[in-house]
Amino acid sequence: MRNGRMLALLAFGLLIIFFAGADTTARAQGIIVPRPCVRCPRPPRPIPQLPPALPVKSIKIDTKVAAQVATTHVEQVFRNDTDATLEGTYFFPIPESASISEFAIWDGDQRLVGEVRSREEARRIYDEIVRSQRDPGLLEYAGRDLFQASIFPIPPHSDKKLELTYTQVLKADSGTVSYRYPLGTGRNASAVVGAVSGRVELQGREPLRNIYSPTHDIDISRGQEERRAVVSFESKVGQEPQDFQLFYTLTNADFGLTLLTHREPGKHGYFLLTISPKDKLREEEYAAKDIVFVLDTSGSMAAEGKMEKARAALLFGVRSLRDGDRFNVINFAGEEHLMSGGLIAADGAGRARGEEFVKALRPLGGTNINAALLAGMRQFEQSERPRMLVFMTDGLPTVGETNAQRIVDNARQARVAGLRVFTFGVGYDVNTPLLDKIAAENGGVADYIDPKEDIEVKVSNFFSKVSHPVLTAMHLEMGGVETDLVYPREMPDLFRGAQVTIIGRYRNSSDVRGAVLRLTGRAGNESRAYPYEKLNFPSESADNDFLPRLWATRRVGWLMEQVRTNGESQELRDEIVDLGTRYGIVTPYTSYLALESSEATRFITSNTAPDNRPMTTTGGRGSGALARGEASKRSPASPMSAKDGAARAISGADAVRESRRARTQQEAVRLDDDESIRTENDPRSSRRRVGSKTFYLRDGVWLDAEFKEDARLPETALIFGDEEYFALIKREPQLARFFALGERVVVVFKGHVYRVQAAKP
């Protein structure tokens, strides 16, 4: 029988690799390491050239989590593009304490189910594969719990589908439950060439809050049940995916809080806090707000239908007001015109009056930003109510006060405590530093609408977001945890259906266990306080290694805003270059070329990136050359400095782009917010990111961006693949993923430098 013959040839085995102190978070997906078919009746002659691992055509993940028990079913399809029949060894990294419930191989349209039966020879088999193939990429599996099976046959130019189901208990730290699925491949072992999709169904005994992924753009479907949610995601075809990570909190509290931490020994710790309200609130629990709409009606608004779209957006804003709100509308051109001398009630009559005023607006005259802004700010009195000013303009100041700095000074003098100003620039002919600074100094944000974007859609979405304030005037007491450089710098208000994410550093000299954080703010018409107990800020934690880079991204965004609004200084520039280099963050001062892997990485001073930003790469003696040297010491007449103007442009497409980049970085909650980092695992790329570290290829060596020749740290030299090399990985499993970059690597780890050299032929 054919089925019997196939099952007899299948050698299934559960082979466990586990070392004391191992980091059991898997960082690589299942792979098939191919080899010529020695069991075939006619073994191939000559032996074909084989890839280190078979490419993955597609991955589908379906996970159900109930009471923190996760059952994951994964379907992987591999592709044999060679002309030969192959056999191979399948490896899959299993999370700690997980148990395999089923494994199946598809032979055409037949599903063959096997049994797990052996636990022997895992270390020897795996080390031999790494040594014989000389593929450091496979080292991402070292120190993991591995499932291993023999796959045979794999016909030429065919697909091989495998299914695996395993169950694990998810851990909860400081009340936050975490789930991770390994999607990152071995760096040189396998390239995902097809689609990756996933579905995670969450079911809890308490309401689910703060559902968050730092790695993927997720879609969350909640329905009417607070205790159930379905999360889905997809990765682009041809893009090497990163591990899928998901966090959530189970709580009945009015405002759920999630805490994530990461800290390397002897360094600052990093934390991420996410705060979100419960889904179902009574109408009286929402705070009544005061809002003033200020609209530019200068003659330029007549072009391209801008006035009609802005009017429609403003009408949406007026109609979305609630009965307890108060509002006013101001339009400005050469001078400002007020709908009313003061705020009016947003009842039926008030909203009708607002609609009538907005419908009558016509574009005519110049742009008097100063007078309109001050008139809007004068509408607000001292109050406990949430207060917002929405300011829309499509031009530079041309009437009245036209000096941008004096406009900022005037707004600063007229500032009302607690007022948040949100500015919208329509088109490219706007003064971006002016709008950015007005918003930043008044607790709001600036946004821009491209000429081809729909004003009505974008501004209406903003009005929908801010229509229901849940907690305002927020303040978070950190309960004795020593923090610094926390972003956002000022706590925003919290609205229905939204959440606030806070990222910062902590520096306590020892573990902080059982800390009590205290959130205060105004909910409805009352001041409230919400304590959060039993939170841990450890002195050492290998989990959540995405946090340092996420923090650095926000820090760079804030620094770039200072450059754009206050002007460049050597100190600001040096820190931007240092952070951009160390964490692989693209800025106007640090952009990168994808070079052939054999080329040394070098400075580029005369070329520009496709978007006309200056392009540099790292070089010199370690990362310090870029962080403190050549990139920051160029004369104003050098090619690089001549092209740095985009970072400080006042108006135009470049200025809008840089403002958006700075804002996106300041609000970053995922690692892939910047499109430019998505190509870093291209085989030709001279830059790679591994966990919280960034490496650059220089003279054939992958160099840790933290490495500095003059630091004089203790060093250990290693030869790739020898006994000492594998013994070190056994003692320090986290090094495996750095060594996986190649046969020549320099990495700084726990205050020690490890230099890996290639074995002699």
CSV table of N, CA and C in Angstrom, one decimal, residues 72-203:
chain,number,residue,atom,x,y,z
A,72,THR,N,-2.1,26.5,18.9
A,72,THR,CA,-1.6,27.1,17.6
A,72,THR,C,-1.6,26.0,16.5
A,73,HIS,N,-2.3,26.2,15.4
A,73,HIS,CA,-2.2,25.3,14.3
A,73,HIS,C,-1.5,26.1,13.1
A,74,VAL,N,-0.4,25.5,12.6
A,74,VAL,CA,0.3,26.2,11.6
A,74,VAL,C,0.4,25.3,10.3
A,75,GLU,N,0.2,25.9,9.2
A,75,GLU,CA,0.3,25.2,7.9
A,75,GLU,C,1.4,25.9,7.1
A,76,GLN,N,2.4,25.2,6.8
A,76,GLN,CA,3.5,25.7,6.0
A,76,GLN,C,3.6,24.9,4.7
A,77,VAL,N,3.9,25.7,3.6
A,77,VAL,CA,4.1,25.1,2.3
A,77,VAL,C,5.5,25.4,1.8
A,78,PHE,N,6.3,24.4,1.6
A,78,PHE,CA,7.7,24.6,1.1
A,78,PHE,C,7.7,24.3,-0.4
A,79,ARG,N,8.8,24.8,-1.0
A,79,ARG,CA,8.9,24.7,-2.4
A,79,ARG,C,10.2,24.1,-2.8
A,80,ASN,N,10.2,23.0,-3.6
A,80,ASN,CA,11.4,22.4,-4.1
A,80,ASN,C,11.5,22.9,-5.6
A,81,ASP,N,12.4,23.9,-5.8
A,81,ASP,CA,12.6,24.4,-7.2
A,81,ASP,C,13.7,23.7,-8.0
A,82,THR,N,14.3,22.7,-7.4
A,82,THR,CA,15.3,22.0,-8.1
A,82,THR,C,14.8,20.9,-9.1
A,83,ASP,N,15.7,20.4,-9.9
A,83,ASP,CA,15.3,19.3,-10.8
A,83,ASP,C,15.4,17.9,-10.1
A,84,ALA,N,15.7,17.8,-8.9
A,84,ALA,CA,16.0,16.6,-8.2
A,84,ALA,C,14.9,16.3,-7.1
A,85,THR,N,14.7,15.0,-6.9
A,85,THR,CA,14.0,14.6,-5.7
A,85,THR,C,14.9,14.7,-4.5
A,86,LEU,N,14.3,15.3,-3.4
A,86,LEU,CA,15.1,15.6,-2.3
A,86,LEU,C,14.5,14.9,-1.0
A,87,GLU,N,15.4,14.8,0.0
A,87,GLU,CA,14.9,14.5,1.3
A,87,GLU,C,15.4,15.6,2.2
A,88,GLY,N,14.9,15.7,3.4
A,88,GLY,CA,15.3,16.8,4.2
A,88,GLY,C,15.0,16.6,5.7
A,89,THR,N,15.5,17.5,6.5
A,89,THR,CA,15.3,17.5,8.0
A,89,THR,C,14.5,18.7,8.3
A,90,TYR,N,13.3,18.5,8.9
A,90,TYR,CA,12.4,19.6,9.3
A,90,TYR,C,12.7,20.0,10.7
A,91,PHE,N,12.9,21.3,11.0
A,91,PHE,CA,13.1,21.8,12.3
A,91,PHE,C,12.0,22.9,12.6
A,92,PHE,N,11.4,22.8,13.8
A,92,PHE,CA,10.5,23.8,14.2
A,92,PHE,C,10.8,24.2,15.6
A,93,PRO,N,11.0,25.5,15.9
A,93,PRO,CA,11.2,25.9,17.3
A,93,PRO,C,9.9,25.9,18.1
A,94,ILE,N,9.9,25.2,19.2
A,94,ILE,CA,8.7,25.1,20.1
A,94,ILE,C,8.9,26.0,21.3
A,95,PRO,N,7.9,26.8,21.6
A,95,PRO,CA,7.9,27.6,22.8
A,95,PRO,C,8.1,26.7,24.1
A,96,GLU,N,8.7,27.4,25.1
A,96,GLU,CA,8.9,26.6,26.3
A,96,GLU,C,7.6,26.1,26.9
A,97,SER,N,7.6,24.8,27.4
A,97,SER,CA,6.5,24.1,28.0
A,97,SER,C,5.4,23.8,27.0
A,98,ALA,N,5.6,24.0,25.7
A,98,ALA,CA,4.6,23.6,24.7
A,98,ALA,C,4.6,22.1,24.5
A,99,SER,N,3.5,21.6,24.0
A,99,SER,CA,3.4,20.2,23.7
A,99,SER,C,2.8,20.0,22.3
A,100,ILE,N,3.4,19.1,21.5
A,100,ILE,CA,2.9,18.9,20.2
A,100,ILE,C,1.7,17.9,20.3
A,101,SER,N,0.6,18.3,19.7
A,101,SER,CA,-0.6,17.4,19.7
A,101,SER,C,-0.7,16.7,18.3
A,102,GLU,N,-0.2,17.3,17.2
A,102,GLU,CA,-0.3,16.6,16.0
A,102,GLU,C,0.7,17.2,15.0
A,103,PHE,N,1.2,16.3,14.1
A,103,PHE,CA,2.0,16.7,13.0
A,103,PHE,C,1.6,15.9,11.8
A,104,ALA,N,1.5,16.5,10.7
A,104,ALA,CA,1.1,15.8,9.4
A,104,ALA,C,1.8,16.4,8.2
A,105,ILE,N,2.1,15.4,7.3
A,105,ILE,CA,2.7,15.8,6.0
A,105,ILE,C,1.7,15.4,4.9
A,106,TRP,N,1.6,16.3,4.0
A,106,TRP,CA,0.7,16.1,2.8
A,106,TRP,C,1.5,15.5,1.7
A,107,ASP,N,1.0,14.4,1.1
A,107,ASP,CA,1.6,13.8,-0.1
A,107,ASP,C,0.5,14.0,-1.2
A,108,GLY,N,0.7,15.1,-1.9
A,108,GLY,CA,-0.4,15.4,-2.9
A,108,GLY,C,-1.6,15.8,-2.2
A,109,ASP,N,-2.7,15.1,-2.4
A,109,ASP,CA,-4.0,15.4,-1.7
A,109,ASP,C,-4.2,14.5,-0.5
A,110,GLN,N,-3.2,13.7,-0.1
A,110,GLN,CA,-3.4,12.8,1.0
A,110,GLN,C,-2.7,13.4,2.3
A,111,ARG,N,-3.4,13.4,3.4
A,111,ARG,CA,-2.8,13.9,4.6
A,111,ARG,C,-2.3,12.7,5.5
A,112,LEU,N,-1.0,12.6,5.7
A,112,LEU,CA,-0.4,11.5,6.5
A,112,LEU,C,-0.1,12.0,7.9
A,113,VAL,N,-0.6,11.4,8.9
A,113,VAL,CA,-0.4,11.8,10.3
A,113,VAL,C,0.6,10.9,10.9
A,114,GLY,N,1.6,11.5,11.6
A,114,GLY,CA,2.6,10.7,12.3
A,114,GLY,C,2.6,10.8,13.8
A,115,GLU,N,3.4,10.0,14.4
A,115,GLU,CA,3.5,10.0,15.9
A,115,GLU,C,4.9,10.5,16.3
A,116,VAL,N,4.9,11.2,17.4
A,116,VAL,CA,6.2,11.6,18.0
A,116,VAL,C,6.7,10.5,18.8
A,117,ARG,N,8.0,10.1,18.6
A,117,ARG,CA,8.5,8.9,19.3
A,117,ARG,C,9.9,9.0,19.8
A,118,SER,N,10.8,9.9,19.4
A,118,SER,CA,12.2,9.9,19.8
A,118,SER,C,12.6,11.2,20.4
A,119,ARG,N,13.6,11.2,21.4
A,119,ARG,CA,14.1,12.4,22.0
A,119,ARG,C,15.7,12.4,21.9
A,120,GLU,N,16.3,11.7,21.0
A,120,GLU,CA,17.7,11.5,21.0
A,120,GLU,C,18.4,12.3,19.9
A,121,GLU,N,19.7,12.5,20.2
A,121,GLU,CA,20.6,13.0,19.2
A,121,GLU,C,20.4,14.4,18.7
A,122,ALA,N,19.6,15.2,19.3
A,122,ALA,CA,19.2,16.6,18.8
A,122,ALA,C,20.5,17.4,18.7
A,123,ARG,N,21.3,17.5,19.7
A,123,ARG,CA,22.4,18.4,19.7
A,123,ARG,C,23.4,18.0,18.6
A,124,ARG,N,23.7,16.7,18.5
A,124,ARG,CA,24.7,16.3,17.6
A,124,ARG,C,24.2,16.5,16.1
A,125,ILE,N,22.9,16.2,15.9
A,125,ILE,CA,22.4,16.4,14.5
A,125,ILE,C,22.4,17.8,14.1
A,126,TYR,N,22.0,18.7,15.0
A,126,TYR,CA,21.9,20.1,14.7
A,126,TYR,C,23.3,20.7,14.5
A,127,ASP,N,24.2,20.4,15.4
A,127,ASP,CA,25.5,21.0,15.2
A,127,ASP,C,26.2,20.5,14.0
A,128,GLU,N,26.0,19.3,13.6
A,128,GLU,CA,26.6,18.7,12.4
A,128,GLU,C,26.1,19.4,11.1
A,129,ILE,N,24.8,19.7,11.2
A,129,ILE,CA,24.2,20.5,10.0
A,129,ILE,C,24.8,21.8,9.9
A,130,VAL,N,24.9,22.6,11.0
A,130,VAL,CA,25.5,23.9,11.0
A,130,VAL,C,26.9,23.8,10.5
A,131,ARG,N,27.7,22.9,11.0
A,131,ARG,CA,29.1,22.8,10.6
A,131,ARG,C,29.3,22.4,9.1
A,132,SER,N,28.5,21.4,8.7
A,132,SER,CA,28.7,20.9,7.4
A,132,SER,C,28.2,21.9,6.3
A,133,GLN,N,27.2,22.6,6.6
A,133,GLN,CA,26.7,23.6,5.6
A,133,GLN,C,27.3,24.9,5.7
A,134,ARG,N,28.1,25.1,6.9
A,134,ARG,CA,28.8,26.4,7.1
A,134,ARG,C,27.8,27.5,7.0
A,135,ASP,N,26.6,27.3,7.5
A,135,ASP,CA,25.5,28.3,7.4
A,135,ASP,C,25.2,28.9,8.8
A,136,PRO,N,25.8,30.0,9.2
A,136,PRO,CA,25.5,30.6,10.5
A,136,PRO,C,24.1,30.9,10.7
A,137,GLY,N,23.3,31.1,9.6
A,137,GLY,CA,21.9,31.5,9.7
A,137,GLY,C,21.1,30.5,10.5
A,138,LEU,N,21.6,29.2,10.5
A,138,LEU,CA,20.8,28.2,11.2
A,138,LEU,C,21.0,28.3,12.7
A,139,LEU,N,22.0,29.1,13.2
A,139,LEU,CA,22.3,29.2,14.6
A,139,LEU,C,21.1,29.9,15.3
A,140,GLU,N,20.2,30.6,14.6
A,140,GLU,CA,19.1,31.2,15.3
A,140,GLU,C,18.3,30.1,16.0
A,141,TYR,N,18.5,28.9,15.7
A,141,TYR,CA,17.8,27.8,16.4
A,141,TYR,C,18.5,27.2,17.6
A,142,ALA,N,19.8,27.6,17.8
A,142,ALA,CA,20.5,27.1,18.9
A,142,ALA,C,19.9,27.5,20.2
A,143,GLY,N,19.9,26.5,21.1
A,143,GLY,CA,19.4,26.8,22.4
A,143,GLY,C,17.9,26.9,22.5
A,144,ARG,N,17.2,26.4,21.5
A,144,ARG,CA,15.7,26.3,21.4
A,144,ARG,C,15.2,24.9,21.7
A,145,ASP,N,14.0,24.9,22.1
A,145,ASP,CA,13.3,23.6,22.1
A,145,ASP,C,12.8,23.3,20.7
A,146,LEU,N,13.3,22.2,20.1
A,146,LEU,CA,13.1,22.0,18.7
A,146,LEU,C,12.2,20.7,18.5
A,147,PHE,N,11.3,20.8,17.5
A,147,PHE,CA,10.7,19.6,17.0
A,147,PHE,C,11.5,19.3,15.7
A,148,GLN,N,11.8,18.0,15.5
A,148,GLN,CA,12.5,17.6,14.3
A,148,GLN,C,11.9,16.4,13.7
A,149,ALA,N,11.8,16.4,12.3
A,149,ALA,CA,11.2,15.3,11.6
A,149,ALA,C,12.0,15.1,10.3
A,150,SER,N,12.0,13.9,9.8
A,150,SER,CA,12.6,13.6,8.5
A,150,SER,C,11.5,13.6,7.4
A,151,ILE,N,11.8,14.3,6.3
A,151,ILE,CA,10.8,14.5,5.3
A,151,ILE,C,11.3,13.8,4.0
A,152,PHE,N,10.5,12.9,3.4
A,152,PHE,CA,10.9,12.2,2.2
A,152,PHE,C,9.6,11.6,1.6
A,153,PRO,N,9.5,11.6,0.3
A,153,PRO,CA,10.4,12.3,-0.7
A,153,PRO,C,9.8,13.7,-0.9
A,154,ILE,N,10.7,14.6,-1.5
A,154,ILE,CA,10.2,15.9,-1.9
A,154,ILE,C,10.5,16.0,-3.4
A,155,PRO,N,9.4,15.7,-4.3
A,155,PRO,CA,9.6,15.7,-5.7
A,155,PRO,C,10.1,17.0,-6.3
A,156,PRO,N,10.8,16.9,-7.4
A,156,PRO,CA,11.3,18.2,-8.1
A,156,PRO,C,10.1,19.1,-8.5
A,157,HIS,N,10.4,20.4,-8.4
A,157,HIS,CA,9.4,21.4,-8.8
A,157,HIS,C,8.1,21.2,-8.2
A,158,SER,N,8.0,20.9,-6.9
A,158,SER,CA,6.7,20.7,-6.3
A,158,SER,C,6.7,21.3,-4.9
A,159,ASP,N,5.5,21.4,-4.4
A,159,ASP,CA,5.3,21.9,-3.0
A,159,ASP,C,5.2,20.8,-2.0
A,160,LYS,N,5.6,21.1,-0.8
A,160,LYS,CA,5.4,20.1,0.3
A,160,LYS,C,4.8,20.8,1.5
A,161,LYS,N,3.5,20.4,1.8
A,161,LYS,CA,2.8,21.0,2.8
A,161,LYS,C,2.9,20.3,4.1
A,162,LEU,N,3.2,21.0,5.2
A,162,LEU,CA,3.3,20.4,6.6
A,162,LEU,C,2.3,21.1,7.5
A,163,GLU,N,1.7,20.4,8.4
A,163,GLU,CA,0.9,20.9,9.5
A,163,GLU,C,1.4,20.5,10.8
A,164,LEU,N,1.3,21.5,11.7
A,164,LEU,CA,1.7,21.3,13.1
A,164,LEU,C,0.8,21.9,14.1
A,165,THR,N,0.4,21.3,15.1
A,165,THR,CA,-0.5,21.8,16.2
A,165,THR,C,0.2,21.6,17.5
A,166,TYR,N,0.3,22.7,18.2
A,166,TYR,CA,0.9,22.6,19.6
A,166,TYR,C,0.1,23.5,20.6
A,167,THR,N,0.2,23.2,21.8
A,167,THR,CA,-0.5,23.9,22.9
A,167,THR,C,0.6,24.4,23.9
A,168,GLN,N,0.3,25.6,24.4
A,168,GLN,CA,1.2,26.2,25.4
A,168,GLN,C,0.4,27.0,26.4
A,169,VAL,N,0.9,27.2,27.6
A,169,VAL,CA,0.3,28.1,28.5
A,169,VAL,C,1.1,29.5,28.4
A,170,LEU,N,0.3,30.5,28.2
A,170,LEU,CA,0.9,31.8,28.0
A,170,LEU,C,1.2,32.5,29.4
A,171,LYS,N,2.4,33.1,29.5
A,171,LYS,CA,2.7,33.7,30.8
A,171,LYS,C,2.1,35.1,30.8
A,172,ALA,N,1.9,35.6,32.1
A,172,ALA,CA,1.4,36.9,32.3
A,172,ALA,C,2.4,37.6,33.3
A,173,ASP,N,3.0,38.7,32.8
A,173,ASP,CA,3.9,39.5,33.7
A,173,ASP,C,3.3,40.8,33.9
A,174,SER,N,3.2,41.2,35.2
A,174,SER,CA,2.6,42.5,35.6
A,174,SER,C,1.2,42.6,35.0
A,175,GLY,N,0.5,41.5,34.9
A,175,GLY,CA,-0.9,41.5,34.4
A,175,GLY,C,-1.0,41.5,32.9
A,176,THR,N,0.1,41.4,32.1
A,176,THR,CA,0.1,41.5,30.7
A,176,THR,C,0.4,40.1,30.1
A,177,VAL,N,-0.5,39.6,29.3
A,177,VAL,CA,-0.3,38.3,28.7
A,177,VAL,C,0.4,38.5,27.3
A,178,SER,N,1.3,37.6,27.0
A,178,SER,CA,2.1,37.7,25.8
A,178,SER,C,2.0,36.4,25.0
A,179,TYR,N,1.9,36.6,23.7
A,179,TYR,CA,1.9,35.5,22.7
A,179,TYR,C,2.9,35.8,21.6
A,180,ARG,N,3.7,34.8,21.2
A,180,ARG,CA,4.7,35.0,20.1
A,180,ARG,C,4.6,33.8,19.2
A,181,TYR,N,4.6,34.1,17.9
A,181,TYR,CA,4.8,33.0,16.9
A,181,TYR,C,6.1,33.3,16.1
A,182,PRO,N,6.9,32.3,16.0
A,182,PRO,CA,8.2,32.5,15.3
A,182,PRO,C,8.0,32.6,13.8
A,183,LEU,N,8.3,33.8,13.2
A,183,LEU,CA,8.2,34.0,11.8
A,183,LEU,C,9.6,34.4,11.1
A,184,GLY,N,10.5,34.9,12.0
A,184,GLY,CA,11.8,35.3,11.4
A,184,GLY,C,12.6,34.1,11.0
A,185,THR,N,13.1,34.1,9.8
A,185,THR,CA,13.8,32.9,9.3
A,185,THR,C,15.3,33.0,9.7
A,186,GLY,N,16.0,31.9,9.6
A,186,GLY,CA,17.5,32.0,9.7
A,186,GLY,C,18.0,33.0,8.7
A,187,ARG,N,18.9,33.9,9.1
A,187,ARG,CA,19.3,35.0,8.2
A,187,ARG,C,19.7,34.5,6.8
A,188,ASN,N,20.4,33.4,6.8
A,188,ASN,CA,20.9,32.9,5.5
A,188,ASN,C,20.2,31.6,5.1
A,189,ALA,N,19.3,31.2,6.0
A,189,ALA,CA,18.8,29.8,5.8
A,189,ALA,C,17.6,29.7,4.8
A,190,SER,N,16.7,30.7,4.9
A,190,SER,CA,15.5,30.5,4.1
A,190,SER,C,14.9,31.9,3.9
A,191,ALA,N,14.3,32.0,2.7
A,191,ALA,CA,13.6,33.3,2.4
A,191,ALA,C,12.2,33.0,2.1
A,192,VAL,N,11.3,33.7,2.8
A,192,VAL,CA,9.9,33.5,2.6
A,192,VAL,C,9.5,34.2,1.3
A,193,VAL,N,9.0,33.5,0.3
A,193,VAL,CA,8.7,34.0,-1.0
A,193,VAL,C,7.2,34.2,-1.2
A,194,GLY,N,6.4,33.7,-0.3
A,194,GLY,CA,5.0,33.8,-0.4
A,194,GLY,C,4.3,34.6,0.6
A,195,ALA,N,3.0,34.3,0.8
A,195,ALA,CA,2.2,35.0,1.8
A,195,ALA,C,2.3,34.5,3.2
A,196,VAL,N,2.1,35.3,4.1
A,196,VAL,CA,2.0,34.9,5.5
A,196,VAL,C,0.8,35.6,6.1
A,197,SER,N,-0.1,34.8,6.7
A,197,SER,CA,-1.3,35.3,7.3
A,197,SER,C,-1.5,34.6,8.6
A,198,GLY,N,-2.2,35.3,9.5
A,198,GLY,CA,-2.4,34.8,10.8
A,198,GLY,C,-3.8,35.2,11.4
A,199,ARG,N,-4.3,34.4,12.2
A,199,ARG,CA,-5.6,34.7,12.9
A,199,ARG,C,-5.4,34.2,14.4
A,200,VAL,N,-5.7,35.1,15.3
A,200,VAL,CA,-5.6,34.7,16.7
A,200,VAL,C,-6.9,35.1,17.4
A,201,GLU,N,-7.6,34.1,17.9
A,201,GLU,CA,-8.9,34.3,18.6
A,201,GLU,C,-8.6,34.3,20.1
A,202,LEU,N,-9.0,35.4,20.8
A,202,LEU,CA,-8.7,35.6,22.2
A,202,LEU,C,-10.0,35.4,23.0
A,203,GLN,N,-10.0,34.7,24.0
A,203,GLN,CA,-11.2,34.5,24.9
A,203,GLN,C,-10.7,34.6,26.3
